[in-house]
PDB file of C-alpha atoms in Angstrom:
ATOM      1  CA  MET A  10     123.745 -19.311  -8.429  1.00  0.00           C
ATOM      2  CA  ALA A  11     123.879 -21.101  -5.120  1.00  0.00           C
ATOM      3  CA  GLY A  12     123.590 -24.841  -4.855  1.00  0.00           C
ATOM      4  CA  GLN A  13     124.144 -27.692  -7.252  1.00  0.00           C
ATOM      5  CA  VAL A  14     123.371 -27.453 -10.975  1.00  0.00           C
ATOM      6  CA  PHE A  15     123.286 -29.990 -13.791  1.00  0.00           C
ATOM      7  CA  HIS A  16     126.343 -30.049 -16.024  1.00  0.00           C
ATOM      8  CA  CYS A  17     126.073 -29.709 -19.788  1.00  0.00           C
ATOM      9  CA  SER A  18     127.057 -32.507 -22.126  1.00  0.00           C
ATOM     10  CA  VAL A  19     130.500 -31.913 -23.621  1.00  0.00           C
ATOM     11  CA  GLN A  20     131.467 -33.554 -26.907  1.00  0.00           C
ATOM     12  CA  LEU A  21     134.597 -31.494 -27.550  1.00  0.00           C
ATOM     13  CA  THR A  22     136.702 -30.739 -24.489  1.00  0.00           C
ATOM     14  CA  ARG A  23     138.949 -27.785 -23.768  1.00  0.00           C
ATOM     15  CA  VAL A  24     141.946 -30.145 -23.755  1.00  0.00           C
ATOM     16  CA  GLN A  25     140.981 -31.491 -27.193  1.00  0.00           C
ATOM     17  CA  GLY A  26     140.602 -27.910 -28.438  1.00  0.00           C
ATOM     18  CA  ARG A  27     144.057 -27.017 -27.124  1.00  0.00           C
ATOM     19  CA  ASN A  28     145.490 -30.128 -28.803  1.00  0.00           C
ATOM     20  CA  VAL A  29     143.958 -29.069 -32.138  1.00  0.00           C
ATOM     21  CA  ILE A  30     145.590 -25.664 -31.780  1.00  0.00           C
ATOM     22  CA  ASP A  31     148.953 -27.142 -30.792  1.00  0.00           C
ATOM     23  CA  GLY A  32     148.919 -29.537 -33.765  1.00  0.00           C
ATOM     24  CA  ALA A  33     148.021 -26.791 -36.210  1.00  0.00           C
ATOM     25  CA  MET A  34     150.686 -24.480 -34.779  1.00  0.00           C
ATOM     26  CA  ALA A  35     153.329 -27.204 -35.025  1.00  0.00           C
ATOM     27  CA  LEU A  36     152.596 -27.659 -38.736  1.00  0.00           C
ATOM     28  CA  ALA A  37     152.652 -23.899 -39.265  1.00  0.00           C
ATOM     29  CA  ARG A  38     156.041 -23.454 -37.566  1.00  0.00           C
ATOM     30  CA  ASP A  39     157.543 -26.507 -39.312  1.00  0.00           C
ATOM     31  CA  SER A  40     156.299 -25.191 -42.679  1.00  0.00           C
ATOM     32  CA  GLY A  41     157.388 -21.587 -42.121  1.00  0.00           C
ATOM     33  CA  LEU A  42     153.866 -20.193 -42.442  1.00  0.00           C
ATOM     34  CA  PRO A  43     153.046 -16.637 -41.382  1.00  0.00           C
ATOM     35  CA  PRO A  44     151.567 -16.141 -37.894  1.00  0.00           C
ATOM     36  CA  LEU A  45     148.178 -17.829 -37.521  1.00  0.00           C
ATOM     37  CA  THR A  46     145.024 -17.372 -35.522  1.00  0.00           C
ATOM     38  CA  ILE A  47     143.173 -20.594 -34.717  1.00  0.00           C
ATOM     39  CA  VAL A  48     139.652 -20.918 -33.329  1.00  0.00           C
ATOM     40  CA  VAL A  49     137.987 -24.144 -32.143  1.00  0.00           C
ATOM     41  CA  LEU A  50     134.200 -24.165 -31.712  1.00  0.00           C
ATOM     42  CA  ASP A  51     131.930 -26.839 -30.259  1.00  0.00           C
ATOM     43  CA  GLY A  52     128.858 -28.209 -32.021  1.00  0.00           C
ATOM     44  CA  GLY A  53     126.760 -25.279 -30.815  1.00  0.00           C
ATOM     45  CA  GLY A  54     129.161 -22.678 -32.164  1.00  0.00           C
ATOM     46  CA  ASN A  55     130.582 -21.837 -28.737  1.00  0.00           C
ATOM     47  CA  LEU A  56     134.265 -21.067 -28.298  1.00  0.00           C
ATOM     48  CA  VAL A  57     136.284 -23.989 -26.907  1.00  0.00           C
ATOM     49  CA  ALA A  58     139.784 -22.600 -27.463  1.00  0.00           C
ATOM     50  CA  ALA A  59     141.519 -19.913 -29.512  1.00  0.00           C
ATOM     51  CA  GLU A  60     145.013 -18.592 -30.015  1.00  0.00           C
ATOM     52  CA  ARG A  61     146.507 -15.706 -31.975  1.00  0.00           C
ATOM     53  CA  GLU A  62     150.211 -15.855 -32.683  1.00  0.00           C
ATOM     54  CA  ASP A  63     152.287 -12.717 -32.258  1.00  0.00           C
ATOM     55  CA  GLY A  64     152.174 -10.679 -35.447  1.00  0.00           C
ATOM     56  CA  CYS A  65     148.630 -11.574 -36.543  1.00  0.00           C
ATOM     57  CA  ALA A  66     146.501  -8.700 -37.772  1.00  0.00           C
ATOM     58  CA  PRO A  67     143.370  -7.842 -35.730  1.00  0.00           C
ATOM     59  CA  LEU A  68     140.913  -9.234 -38.297  1.00  0.00           C
ATOM     60  CA  ARG A  69     142.442 -12.725 -38.214  1.00  0.00           C
ATOM     61  CA  PHE A  70     140.349 -13.765 -35.185  1.00  0.00           C
ATOM     62  CA  PRO A  71     136.926 -12.942 -36.660  1.00  0.00           C
ATOM     63  CA  VAL A  72     137.958 -14.494 -39.998  1.00  0.00           C
ATOM     64  CA  ALA A  73     139.114 -17.723 -38.289  1.00  0.00           C
ATOM     65  CA  GLN A  74     135.954 -17.762 -36.186  1.00  0.00           C
ATOM     66  CA  GLY A  75     133.817 -17.192 -39.289  1.00  0.00           C
ATOM     67  CA  LYS A  76     135.495 -20.055 -41.141  1.00  0.00           C
ATOM     68  CA  ALA A  77     134.910 -22.394 -38.192  1.00  0.00           C
ATOM     69  CA  TYR A  78     131.313 -21.202 -37.786  1.00  0.00           C
ATOM     70  CA  ALA A  79     130.580 -21.760 -41.483  1.00  0.00           C
ATOM     71  CA  ALA A  80     131.992 -25.308 -41.337  1.00  0.00           C
ATOM     72  CA  MET A  81     130.163 -26.127 -38.107  1.00  0.00           C
ATOM     73  CA  GLY A  82     126.907 -24.475 -39.145  1.00  0.00           C
ATOM     74  CA  VAL A  83     126.600 -26.048 -42.595  1.00  0.00           C
ATOM     75  CA  GLY A  84     128.387 -29.348 -41.937  1.00  0.00           C
ATOM     76  CA  ILE A  85     131.034 -29.121 -44.657  1.00  0.00           C
ATOM     77  CA  ALA A  86     134.372 -27.332 -44.911  1.00  0.00           C
ATOM     78  CA  SER A  87     134.175 -23.578 -45.436  1.00  0.00           C
ATOM     79  CA  GLY A  88     136.140 -23.851 -48.685  1.00  0.00           C
ATOM     80  CA  VAL A  89     133.648 -26.395 -50.032  1.00  0.00           C
ATOM     81  CA  ILE A  90     130.828 -23.982 -49.210  1.00  0.00           C
ATOM     82  CA  GLY A  91     132.592 -21.249 -51.170  1.00  0.00           C
ATOM     83  CA  ALA A  92     133.340 -23.507 -54.147  1.00  0.00           C
ATOM     84  CA  ARG A  93     129.797 -24.896 -54.299  1.00  0.00           C
ATOM     85  CA  ASN A  94     128.357 -21.400 -54.218  1.00  0.00           C
ATOM     86  CA  ALA A  95     130.892 -19.490 -56.334  1.00  0.00           C
ATOM     87  CA  ASP A  96     128.126 -18.267 -58.653  1.00  0.00           C
ATOM     88  CA  ARG A  97     125.708 -17.500 -55.811  1.00  0.00           C
ATOM     89  CA  ALA A  98     127.127 -14.367 -54.204  1.00  0.00           C
ATOM     90  CA  ALA A  99     123.694 -13.291 -52.959  1.00  0.00           C
ATOM     91  CA  PHE A 100     123.275 -16.602 -51.129  1.00  0.00           C
ATOM     92  CA  ILE A 101     126.676 -16.301 -49.426  1.00  0.00           C
ATOM     93  CA  ALA A 102     125.935 -12.681 -48.474  1.00  0.00           C
ATOM     94  CA  SER A 103     122.509 -13.668 -47.116  1.00  0.00           C
ATOM     95  CA  VAL A 104     123.920 -16.447 -44.943  1.00  0.00           C
ATOM     96  CA  ALA A 105     126.662 -14.125 -43.700  1.00  0.00           C
ATOM     97  CA  ALA A 106     124.022 -11.554 -42.780  1.00  0.00           C
ATOM     98  CA  ALA A 107     121.798 -14.177 -41.122  1.00  0.00           C
ATOM     99  CA  SER A 108     124.755 -15.309 -39.004  1.00  0.00           C
ATOM    100  CA  GLN A 109     125.535 -11.710 -38.032  1.00  0.00           C
ATOM    101  CA  GLY A 110     128.805 -11.810 -39.946  1.00  0.00           C
ATOM    102  CA  HIS A 111     130.003 -15.106 -38.431  1.00  0.00           C
ATOM    103  CA  PHE A 112     130.198 -16.905 -41.792  1.00  0.00           C
ATOM    104  CA  VAL A 113     133.302 -16.890 -43.971  1.00  0.00           C
ATOM    105  CA  ALA A 114     133.038 -19.193 -46.999  1.00  0.00           C
ATOM    106  CA  VAL A 115     136.712 -19.601 -47.923  1.00  0.00           C
ATOM    107  CA  ALA A 116     139.059 -22.509 -47.147  1.00  0.00           C
ATOM    108  CA  GLY A 117     140.370 -22.757 -43.606  1.00  0.00           C
ATOM    109  CA  GLY A 118     137.323 -23.987 -41.682  1.00  0.00           C
ATOM    110  CA  VAL A 119     137.050 -27.768 -41.192  1.00  0.00           C
ATOM    111  CA  PRO A 120     134.362 -29.730 -39.330  1.00  0.00           C
ATOM    112  CA  ILE A 121     135.396 -31.951 -36.423  1.00  0.00           C
ATOM    113  CA  LEU A 122     133.464 -35.227 -36.565  1.00  0.00           C
ATOM    114  CA  ASN A 123     132.654 -38.037 -34.161  1.00  0.00           C
ATOM    115  CA  GLU A 124     132.880 -41.749 -35.025  1.00  0.00           C
ATOM    116  CA  GLN A 125     129.433 -41.585 -36.684  1.00  0.00           C
ATOM    117  CA  ASN A 126     130.529 -38.681 -38.939  1.00  0.00           C
ATOM    118  CA  CYS A 127     128.356 -36.185 -37.062  1.00  0.00           C
ATOM    119  CA  VAL A 128     129.687 -32.659 -36.523  1.00  0.00           C
ATOM    120  CA  ILE A 129     130.789 -32.060 -32.935  1.00  0.00           C
ATOM    121  CA  GLY A 130     132.684 -28.839 -33.639  1.00  0.00           C
ATOM    122  CA  ALA A 131     134.952 -27.110 -36.112  1.00  0.00           C
ATOM    123  CA  VAL A 132     138.321 -25.421 -36.370  1.00  0.00           C
ATOM    124  CA  GLY A 133     138.997 -22.234 -38.305  1.00  0.00           C
ATOM    125  CA  VAL A 134     142.438 -20.935 -39.240  1.00  0.00           C
ATOM    126  CA  SER A 135     143.466 -17.575 -40.684  1.00  0.00           C
ATOM    127  CA  GLY A 136     146.849 -16.038 -41.428  1.00  0.00           C
ATOM    128  CA  ALA A 137     148.377 -17.924 -44.345  1.00  0.00           C
ATOM    129  CA  SER A 138     146.853 -18.704 -47.757  1.00  0.00           C
ATOM    130  CA  SER A 139     143.401 -20.275 -47.550  1.00  0.00           C
ATOM    131  CA  ASP A 140     144.766 -23.662 -48.658  1.00  0.00           C
ATOM    132  CA  GLU A 141     147.545 -23.491 -46.055  1.00  0.00           C
ATOM    133  CA  ASP A 142     144.984 -22.478 -43.422  1.00  0.00           C
ATOM    134  CA  GLN A 143     142.927 -25.555 -44.317  1.00  0.00           C
ATOM    135  CA  GLN A 144     145.963 -27.852 -44.127  1.00  0.00           C
ATOM    136  CA  ALA A 145     146.829 -26.473 -40.683  1.00  0.00           C
ATOM    137  CA  ALA A 146     143.232 -27.060 -39.524  1.00  0.00           C
ATOM    138  CA  ILE A 147     143.277 -30.656 -40.765  1.00  0.00           C
ATOM    139  CA  GLU A 148     146.663 -31.352 -39.179  1.00  0.00           C
ATOM    140  CA  GLY A 149     145.486 -29.925 -35.871  1.00  0.00           C
ATOM    141  CA  ILE A 150     142.434 -32.193 -35.868  1.00  0.00           C
ATOM    142  CA  LYS A 151     144.573 -35.217 -36.760  1.00  0.00           C
ATOM    143  CA  GLN A 152     147.162 -34.454 -34.071  1.00  0.00           C
ATOM    144  CA  ALA A 153     144.367 -34.207 -31.495  1.00  0.00           C
ATOM    145  CA  GLY A 154     143.258 -37.727 -32.431  1.00  0.00           C
ATOM    146  CA  LEU A 155     139.910 -36.513 -33.769  1.00  0.00           C
ATOM    147  CA  PHE A 156     138.090 -37.082 -37.051  1.00  0.00           C
ATOM    148  CA  TRP A 157     137.538 -34.576 -39.858  1.00  0.00           C
ATOM    149  CA  GLY A 158     136.047 -34.323 -43.313  1.00  0.00           C
ATOM    150  CA  LEU A 159     135.719 -31.681 -46.001  1.00  0.00           C
ATOM    151  CA  ALA A 160     132.368 -33.022 -47.260  1.00  0.00           C
ATOM    152  CA  PRO A 161     130.549 -36.352 -47.234  1.00  0.00           C
ATOM    153  CA  GLU A 162     131.447 -38.644 -50.110  1.00  0.00           C
TER     154      GLU A 162
END
């Protein structure tokens, strides 16, 4: 497209996304976790940044992306979604189908919040246990100087 165009509003920058990944990776290496894949999405579900460590299996990226998409799309952590709907397998399957498979309701996806507690993105981690994935996601958000929450109180 020739000529000037309007820029889109950005609430979660590429640099912030990289900082989330770096913080999560630092925790993973310090804790001796297996290789991780980390995906950071903006508030519209678009990819901001992603990284797959050497040794990660091929399905780690779509799982990490699905955890992030679930957290961003519903507005609570992916593990909370799974726990709240443990007896509603048909609901989880329906949402996964509606999102074309981009919905993984197990721990490891954490919303990124602004100062008003509104979702501006999410991080998803896959590679270790689900609880370890979630801890890496939270640490990455903290190290990037951003806000997070599993669910509103």
